[in-house]
Tab-separated table of C-alpha atoms and ligand atoms in Angstrom:
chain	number	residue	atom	x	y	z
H	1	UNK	CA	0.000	0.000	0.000
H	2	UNK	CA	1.431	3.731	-0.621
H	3	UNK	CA	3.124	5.539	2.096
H	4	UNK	CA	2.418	9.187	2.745
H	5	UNK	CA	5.583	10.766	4.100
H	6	UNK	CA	5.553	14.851	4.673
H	7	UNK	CA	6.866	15.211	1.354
H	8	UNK	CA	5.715	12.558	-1.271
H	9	UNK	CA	3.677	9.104	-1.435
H	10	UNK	CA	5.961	6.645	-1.746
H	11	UNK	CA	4.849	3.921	-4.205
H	12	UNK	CA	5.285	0.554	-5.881
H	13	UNK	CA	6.942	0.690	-9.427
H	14	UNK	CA	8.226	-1.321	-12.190
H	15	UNK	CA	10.787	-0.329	-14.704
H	16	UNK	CA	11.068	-2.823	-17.625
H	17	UNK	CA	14.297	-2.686	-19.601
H	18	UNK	CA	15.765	-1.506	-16.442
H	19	UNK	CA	19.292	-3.012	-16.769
H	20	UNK	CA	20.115	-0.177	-19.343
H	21	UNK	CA	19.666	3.161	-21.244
H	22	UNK	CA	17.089	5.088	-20.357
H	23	UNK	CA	15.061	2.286	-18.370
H	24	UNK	CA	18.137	2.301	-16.071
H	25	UNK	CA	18.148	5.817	-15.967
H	26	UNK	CA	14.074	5.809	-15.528
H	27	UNK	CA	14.662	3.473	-12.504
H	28	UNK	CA	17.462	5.304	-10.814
H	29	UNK	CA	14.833	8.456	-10.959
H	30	UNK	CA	11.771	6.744	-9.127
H	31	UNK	CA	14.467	5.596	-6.230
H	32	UNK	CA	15.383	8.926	-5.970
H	33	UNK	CA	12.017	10.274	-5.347
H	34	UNK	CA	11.858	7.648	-2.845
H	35	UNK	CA	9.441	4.926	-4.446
H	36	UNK	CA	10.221	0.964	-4.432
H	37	UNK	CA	11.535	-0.139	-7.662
H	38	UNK	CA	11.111	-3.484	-9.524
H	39	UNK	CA	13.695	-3.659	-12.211
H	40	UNK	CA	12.972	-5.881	-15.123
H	41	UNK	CA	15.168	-6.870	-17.846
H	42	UNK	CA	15.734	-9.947	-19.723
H	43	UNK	CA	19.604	-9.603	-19.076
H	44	UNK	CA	19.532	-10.628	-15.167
H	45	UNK	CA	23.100	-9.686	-14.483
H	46	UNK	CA	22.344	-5.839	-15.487
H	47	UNK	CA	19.199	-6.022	-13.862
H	48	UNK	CA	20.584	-7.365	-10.860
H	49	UNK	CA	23.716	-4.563	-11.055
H	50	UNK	CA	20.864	-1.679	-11.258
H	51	UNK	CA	18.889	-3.342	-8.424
H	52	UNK	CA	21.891	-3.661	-6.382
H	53	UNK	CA	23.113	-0.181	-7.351
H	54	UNK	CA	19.803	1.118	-5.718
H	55	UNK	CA	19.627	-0.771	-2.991
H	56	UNK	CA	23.507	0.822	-1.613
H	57	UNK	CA	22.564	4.026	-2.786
H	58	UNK	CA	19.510	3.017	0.304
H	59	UNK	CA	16.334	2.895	-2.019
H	60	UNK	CA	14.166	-0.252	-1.949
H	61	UNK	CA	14.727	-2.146	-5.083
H	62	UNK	CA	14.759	-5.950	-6.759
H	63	UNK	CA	15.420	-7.304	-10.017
H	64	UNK	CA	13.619	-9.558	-12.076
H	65	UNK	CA	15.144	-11.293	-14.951
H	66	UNK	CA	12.184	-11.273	-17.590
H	67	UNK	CA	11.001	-11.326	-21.843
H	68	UNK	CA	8.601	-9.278	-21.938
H	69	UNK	CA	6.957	-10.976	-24.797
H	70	UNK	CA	6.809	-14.031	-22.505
H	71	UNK	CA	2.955	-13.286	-20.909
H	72	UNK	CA	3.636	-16.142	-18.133
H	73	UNK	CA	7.454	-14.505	-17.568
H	74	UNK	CA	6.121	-11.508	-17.289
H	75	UNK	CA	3.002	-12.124	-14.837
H	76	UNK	CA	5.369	-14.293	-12.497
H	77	UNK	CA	8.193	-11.389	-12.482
H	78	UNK	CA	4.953	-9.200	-12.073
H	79	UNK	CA	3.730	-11.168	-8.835
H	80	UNK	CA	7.139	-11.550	-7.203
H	81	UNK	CA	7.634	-7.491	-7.009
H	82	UNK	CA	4.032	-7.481	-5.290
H	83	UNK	CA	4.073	-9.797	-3.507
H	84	UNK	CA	7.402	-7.943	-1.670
H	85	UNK	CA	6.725	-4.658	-1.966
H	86	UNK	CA	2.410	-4.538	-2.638
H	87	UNK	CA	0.481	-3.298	-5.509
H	88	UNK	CA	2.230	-1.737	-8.486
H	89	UNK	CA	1.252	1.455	-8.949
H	90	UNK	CA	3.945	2.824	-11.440
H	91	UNK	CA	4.899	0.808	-14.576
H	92	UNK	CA	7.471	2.798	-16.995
H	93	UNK	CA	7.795	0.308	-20.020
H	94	UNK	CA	11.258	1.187	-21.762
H	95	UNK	CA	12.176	-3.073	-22.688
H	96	UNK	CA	12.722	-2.747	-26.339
H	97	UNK	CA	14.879	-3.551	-29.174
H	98	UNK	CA	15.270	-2.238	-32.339
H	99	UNK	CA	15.942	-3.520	-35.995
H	100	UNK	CA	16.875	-1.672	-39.433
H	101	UNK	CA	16.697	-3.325	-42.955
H	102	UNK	CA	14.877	-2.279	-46.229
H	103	UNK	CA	11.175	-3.112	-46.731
H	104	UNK	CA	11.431	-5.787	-48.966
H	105	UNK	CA	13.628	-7.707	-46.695
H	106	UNK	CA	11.663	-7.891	-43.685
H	107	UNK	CA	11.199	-11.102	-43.095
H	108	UNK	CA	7.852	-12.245	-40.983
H	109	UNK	CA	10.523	-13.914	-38.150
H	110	UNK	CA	11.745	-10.302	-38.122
H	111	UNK	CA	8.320	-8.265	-38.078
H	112	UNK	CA	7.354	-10.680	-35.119
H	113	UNK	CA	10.095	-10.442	-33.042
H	114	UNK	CA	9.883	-6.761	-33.331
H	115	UNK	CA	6.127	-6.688	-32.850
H	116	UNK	CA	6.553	-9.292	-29.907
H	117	UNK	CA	8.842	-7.444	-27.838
H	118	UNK	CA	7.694	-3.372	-28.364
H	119	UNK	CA	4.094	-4.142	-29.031
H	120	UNK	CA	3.134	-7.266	-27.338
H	121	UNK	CA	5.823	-6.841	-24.175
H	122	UNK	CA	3.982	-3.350	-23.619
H	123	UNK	CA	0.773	-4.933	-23.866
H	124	UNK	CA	1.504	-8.240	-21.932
H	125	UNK	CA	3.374	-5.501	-18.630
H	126	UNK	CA	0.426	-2.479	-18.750
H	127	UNK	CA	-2.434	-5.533	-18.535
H	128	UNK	CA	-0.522	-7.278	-15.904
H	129	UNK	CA	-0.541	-4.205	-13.693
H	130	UNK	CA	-3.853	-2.524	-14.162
H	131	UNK	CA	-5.945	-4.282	-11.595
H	132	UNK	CA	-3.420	-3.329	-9.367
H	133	UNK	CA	-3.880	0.383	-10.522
H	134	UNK	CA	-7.504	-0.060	-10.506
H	135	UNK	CA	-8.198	-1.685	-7.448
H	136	UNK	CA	-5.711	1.427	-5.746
H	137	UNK	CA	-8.169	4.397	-7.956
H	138	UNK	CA	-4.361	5.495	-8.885
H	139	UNK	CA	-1.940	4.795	-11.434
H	140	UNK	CA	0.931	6.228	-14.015
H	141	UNK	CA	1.760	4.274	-16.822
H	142	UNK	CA	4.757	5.461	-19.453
H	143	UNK	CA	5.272	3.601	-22.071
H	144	UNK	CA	8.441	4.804	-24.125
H	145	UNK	CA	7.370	4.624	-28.306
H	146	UNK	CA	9.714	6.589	-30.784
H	147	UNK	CA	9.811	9.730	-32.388
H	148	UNK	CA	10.115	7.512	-35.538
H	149	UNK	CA	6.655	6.459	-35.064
H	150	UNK	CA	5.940	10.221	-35.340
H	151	UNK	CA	7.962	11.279	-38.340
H	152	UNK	CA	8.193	8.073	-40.258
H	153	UNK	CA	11.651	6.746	-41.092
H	154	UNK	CA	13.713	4.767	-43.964
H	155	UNK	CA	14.068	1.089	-43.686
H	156	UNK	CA	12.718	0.855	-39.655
H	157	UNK	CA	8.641	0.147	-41.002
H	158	UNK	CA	8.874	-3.056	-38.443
H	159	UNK	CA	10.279	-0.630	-35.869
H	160	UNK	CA	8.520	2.296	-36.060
H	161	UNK	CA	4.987	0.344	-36.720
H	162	UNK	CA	5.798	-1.090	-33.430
H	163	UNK	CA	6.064	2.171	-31.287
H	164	UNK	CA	3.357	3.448	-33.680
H	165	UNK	CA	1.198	0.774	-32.250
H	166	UNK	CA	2.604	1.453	-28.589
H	167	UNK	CA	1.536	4.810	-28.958
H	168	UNK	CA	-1.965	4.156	-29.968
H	169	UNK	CA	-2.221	1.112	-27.061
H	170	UNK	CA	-1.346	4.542	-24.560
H	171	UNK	CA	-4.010	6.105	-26.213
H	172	UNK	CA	-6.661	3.602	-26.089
H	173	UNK	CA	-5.730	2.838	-22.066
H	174	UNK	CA	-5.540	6.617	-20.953
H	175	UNK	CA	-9.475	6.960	-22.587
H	176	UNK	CA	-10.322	3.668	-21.088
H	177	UNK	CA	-9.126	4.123	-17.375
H	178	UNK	CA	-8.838	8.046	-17.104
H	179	UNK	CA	-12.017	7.711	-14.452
H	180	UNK	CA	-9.955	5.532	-12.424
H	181	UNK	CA	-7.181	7.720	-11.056
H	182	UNK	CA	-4.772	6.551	-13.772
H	183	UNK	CA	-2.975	7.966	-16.327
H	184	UNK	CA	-0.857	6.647	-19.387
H	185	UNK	CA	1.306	8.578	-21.344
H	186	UNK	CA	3.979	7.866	-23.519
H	187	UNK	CA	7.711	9.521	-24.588
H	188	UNK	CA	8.601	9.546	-28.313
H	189	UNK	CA	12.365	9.532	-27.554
H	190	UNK	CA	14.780	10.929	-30.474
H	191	UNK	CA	18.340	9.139	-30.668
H	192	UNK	CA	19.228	9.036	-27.136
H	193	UNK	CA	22.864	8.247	-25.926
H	194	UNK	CA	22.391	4.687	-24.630
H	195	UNK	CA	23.812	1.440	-25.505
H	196	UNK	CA	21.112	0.525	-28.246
H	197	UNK	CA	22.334	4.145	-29.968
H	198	UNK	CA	26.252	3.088	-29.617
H	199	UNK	CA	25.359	-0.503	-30.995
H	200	UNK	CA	23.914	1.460	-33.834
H	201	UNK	CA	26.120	4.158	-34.333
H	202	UNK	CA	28.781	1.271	-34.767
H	203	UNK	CA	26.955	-0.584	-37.043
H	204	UNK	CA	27.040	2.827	-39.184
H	205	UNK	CA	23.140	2.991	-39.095
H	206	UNK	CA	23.193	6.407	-37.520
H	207	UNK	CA	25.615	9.384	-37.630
H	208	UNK	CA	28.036	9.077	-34.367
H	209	UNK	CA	26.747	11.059	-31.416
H	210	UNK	CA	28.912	13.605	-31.764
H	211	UNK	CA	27.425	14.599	-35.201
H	212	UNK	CA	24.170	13.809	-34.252
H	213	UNK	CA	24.513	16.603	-31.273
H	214	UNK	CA	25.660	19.163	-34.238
H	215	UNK	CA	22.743	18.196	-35.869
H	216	UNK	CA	19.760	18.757	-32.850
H	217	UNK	CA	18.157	21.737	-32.780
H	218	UNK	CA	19.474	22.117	-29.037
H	219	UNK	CA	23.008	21.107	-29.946
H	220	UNK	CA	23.755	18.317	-27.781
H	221	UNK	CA	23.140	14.714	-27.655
H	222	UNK	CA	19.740	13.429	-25.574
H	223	UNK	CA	20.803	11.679	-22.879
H	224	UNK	CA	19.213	9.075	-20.843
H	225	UNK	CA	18.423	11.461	-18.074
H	226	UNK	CA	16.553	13.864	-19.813
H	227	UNK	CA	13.877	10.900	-20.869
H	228	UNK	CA	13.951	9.698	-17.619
H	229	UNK	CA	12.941	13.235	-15.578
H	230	UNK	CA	9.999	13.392	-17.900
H	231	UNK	CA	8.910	10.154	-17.341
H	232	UNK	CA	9.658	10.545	-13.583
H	233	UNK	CA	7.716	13.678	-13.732
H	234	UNK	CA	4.762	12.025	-15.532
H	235	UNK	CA	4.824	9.259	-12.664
H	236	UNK	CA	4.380	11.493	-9.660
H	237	UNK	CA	1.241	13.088	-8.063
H	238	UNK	CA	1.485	16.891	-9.917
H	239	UNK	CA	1.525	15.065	-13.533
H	240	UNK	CA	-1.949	13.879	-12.794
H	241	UNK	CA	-4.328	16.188	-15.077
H	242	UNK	CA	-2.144	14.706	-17.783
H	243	UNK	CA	-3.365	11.667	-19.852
H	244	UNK	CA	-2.858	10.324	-23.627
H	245	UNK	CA	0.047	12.600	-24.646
H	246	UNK	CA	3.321	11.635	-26.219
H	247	UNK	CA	5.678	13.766	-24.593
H	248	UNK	CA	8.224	14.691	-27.166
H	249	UNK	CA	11.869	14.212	-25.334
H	250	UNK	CA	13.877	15.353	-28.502
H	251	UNK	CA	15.696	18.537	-28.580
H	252	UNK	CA	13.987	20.070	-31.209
H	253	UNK	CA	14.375	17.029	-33.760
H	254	UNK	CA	10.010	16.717	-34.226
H	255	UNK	CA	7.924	19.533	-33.230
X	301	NAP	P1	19.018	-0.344	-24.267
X	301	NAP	O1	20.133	0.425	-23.679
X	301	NAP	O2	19.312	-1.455	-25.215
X	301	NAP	O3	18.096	-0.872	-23.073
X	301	NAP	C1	16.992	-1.699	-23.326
X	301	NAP	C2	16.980	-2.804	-22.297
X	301	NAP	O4	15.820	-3.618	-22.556
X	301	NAP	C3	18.215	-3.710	-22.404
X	301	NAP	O5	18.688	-4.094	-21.142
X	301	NAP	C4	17.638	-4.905	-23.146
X	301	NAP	O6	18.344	-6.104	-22.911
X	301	NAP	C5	16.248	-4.964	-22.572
X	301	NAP	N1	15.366	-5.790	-23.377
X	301	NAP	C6	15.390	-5.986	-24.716
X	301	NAP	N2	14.448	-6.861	-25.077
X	301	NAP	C7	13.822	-7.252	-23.946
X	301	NAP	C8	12.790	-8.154	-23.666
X	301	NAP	N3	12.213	-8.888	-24.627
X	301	NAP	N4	12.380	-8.312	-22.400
X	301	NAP	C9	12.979	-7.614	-21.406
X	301	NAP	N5	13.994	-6.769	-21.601
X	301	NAP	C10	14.403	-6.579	-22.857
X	301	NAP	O7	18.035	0.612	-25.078
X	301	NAP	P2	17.499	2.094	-24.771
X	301	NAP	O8	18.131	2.977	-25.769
X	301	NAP	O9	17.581	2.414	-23.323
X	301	NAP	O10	15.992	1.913	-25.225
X	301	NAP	C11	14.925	1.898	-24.297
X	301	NAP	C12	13.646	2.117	-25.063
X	301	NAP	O11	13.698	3.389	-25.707
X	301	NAP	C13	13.397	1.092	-26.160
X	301	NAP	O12	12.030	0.723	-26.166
X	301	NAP	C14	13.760	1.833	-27.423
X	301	NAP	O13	13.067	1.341	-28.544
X	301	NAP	C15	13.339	3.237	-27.058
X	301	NAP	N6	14.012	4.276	-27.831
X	301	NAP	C16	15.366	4.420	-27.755
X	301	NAP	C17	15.966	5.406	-28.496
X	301	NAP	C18	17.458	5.605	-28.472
X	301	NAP	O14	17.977	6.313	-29.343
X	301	NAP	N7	18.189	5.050	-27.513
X	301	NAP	C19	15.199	6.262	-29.304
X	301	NAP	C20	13.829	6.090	-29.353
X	301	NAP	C21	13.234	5.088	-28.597
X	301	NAP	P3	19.500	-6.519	-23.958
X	301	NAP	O15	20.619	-5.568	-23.749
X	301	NAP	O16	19.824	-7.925	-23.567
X	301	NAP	O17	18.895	-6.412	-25.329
């Protein structure tokens, strides 16, 4: 159940794709402003570094080694962070992975996986939660899409029709359980410096981050901090009046 201290409500959350980037970073904000943090990411060891990380820096934190496209995975990693530290309350979903090849040779393997792990994790970790959220009349969900589902972009239409699809899911649940104290939001990161960007950069997909920073309208590369105090922001008690947006986190790159 929350805690009210003088300051803040402290709350159950869950961070998926929490043993890197900006889920890391998302994760390392909600300890901050105090709340227990379930951090779930299919590579355990990084999970279990973040967790740990949290826990010496004196926040309350586990990890939970988890697919996301795996519904059973997910409801069992689900049930062992309430059954420690009660109802979840906050989900940030940020587990994703990303894929670039021309149209024509996008395999249906390669749409699934894509599909299964932006798409289908994000549905499979926002239903798992929900009764929590609704039996509590309070709940923030953020689920991180793409800027590329909002501008378009070459040879990512598995990609980007996933976070389109992730944006339109926020949609639907921010109409759908608005009169129940929760809302659901979602940030449309541009490139952000993070290990999925490096892995790209050296794969000569994208310009390297230094160029990339010339390039932004704010002249400097997006970092994983500046998606996380949005989402942070969007998960506290002030952001409630706010529902069904995608919060642009992009320096000036779609406006
Ligand atoms: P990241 O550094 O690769 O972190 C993503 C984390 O999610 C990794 O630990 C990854 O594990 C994990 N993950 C991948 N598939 C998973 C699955 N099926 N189940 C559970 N965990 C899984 O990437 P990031 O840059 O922080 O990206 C976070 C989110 O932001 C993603 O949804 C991405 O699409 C989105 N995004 C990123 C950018 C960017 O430029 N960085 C821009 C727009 C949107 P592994 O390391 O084992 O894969």
């Amino acid at each position: 159940m929350p805690t009210t201290t003088a300051t803040a409500t402290i709350r159950t959350s869950v961070v998926t794709g929490g043993g890197s980037g900006i889920g890391q970073s998302v994760a390392e904000h909600l300890a901050a402003a105090g709340h227990r943090v379930g951090v779930l990411d299919q590579n355990a060891d990084a999970a279990e570094k973040v967790a740990a990380d949290l826990r010496a820096s004196g926040a309350e934190a586990l990890a939970q080694a988890v697919d996301v496209s795996d519904r059973t995975a997910v409801e069992k990693a689900m049930g062992v962070v309430r059954e420690r530290f009660g109802p979840i309350e906050i989900l940030v979903t940020s587990a994703g992975i990303e894929s670039q090849m021309p149209y024509p040779e996008i395999a249906q393997d390669e749409w699934d996986r894509i599909i299964a792990v932006n798409l289908t994790g994000t549905f499979n970790c926002t239903q798992s939660v929900i009764g929590d959220m609704q039996a509590g009349q309070w709940g923030r969900i953020v689920t991180i899409s793409s800027s590329s589902a909002q501008s378009g972009a070459p040879e990512r239409a598995h990609y980007v029709a996933s976070k389109g699809g992730v944006i339109g899911l926020t949609k639907a649940l921010a109409f759908e359980y608005a009169p129940h104290g929760i809302t659901v939001n979602t940030i449309p990161p541009s490139i952000i410096a993070t290990p999925m960007a490096e892995k790209a950069v050296e794969a000569g997909l994208v310009p390297a981050i230094e160029d990339l920073a010339a390039m932004t309208p704010v002249r400097r590369a997006g970092l994983p901090g500046d998606v996380a105090a949005a989402a942070a922001f969007l998960c506290s008690d002030q952001a409630g009046f706010i529902t069904g947006q995608a919060i642009g986190v992009n320096g000036g790159w779609y406006i």
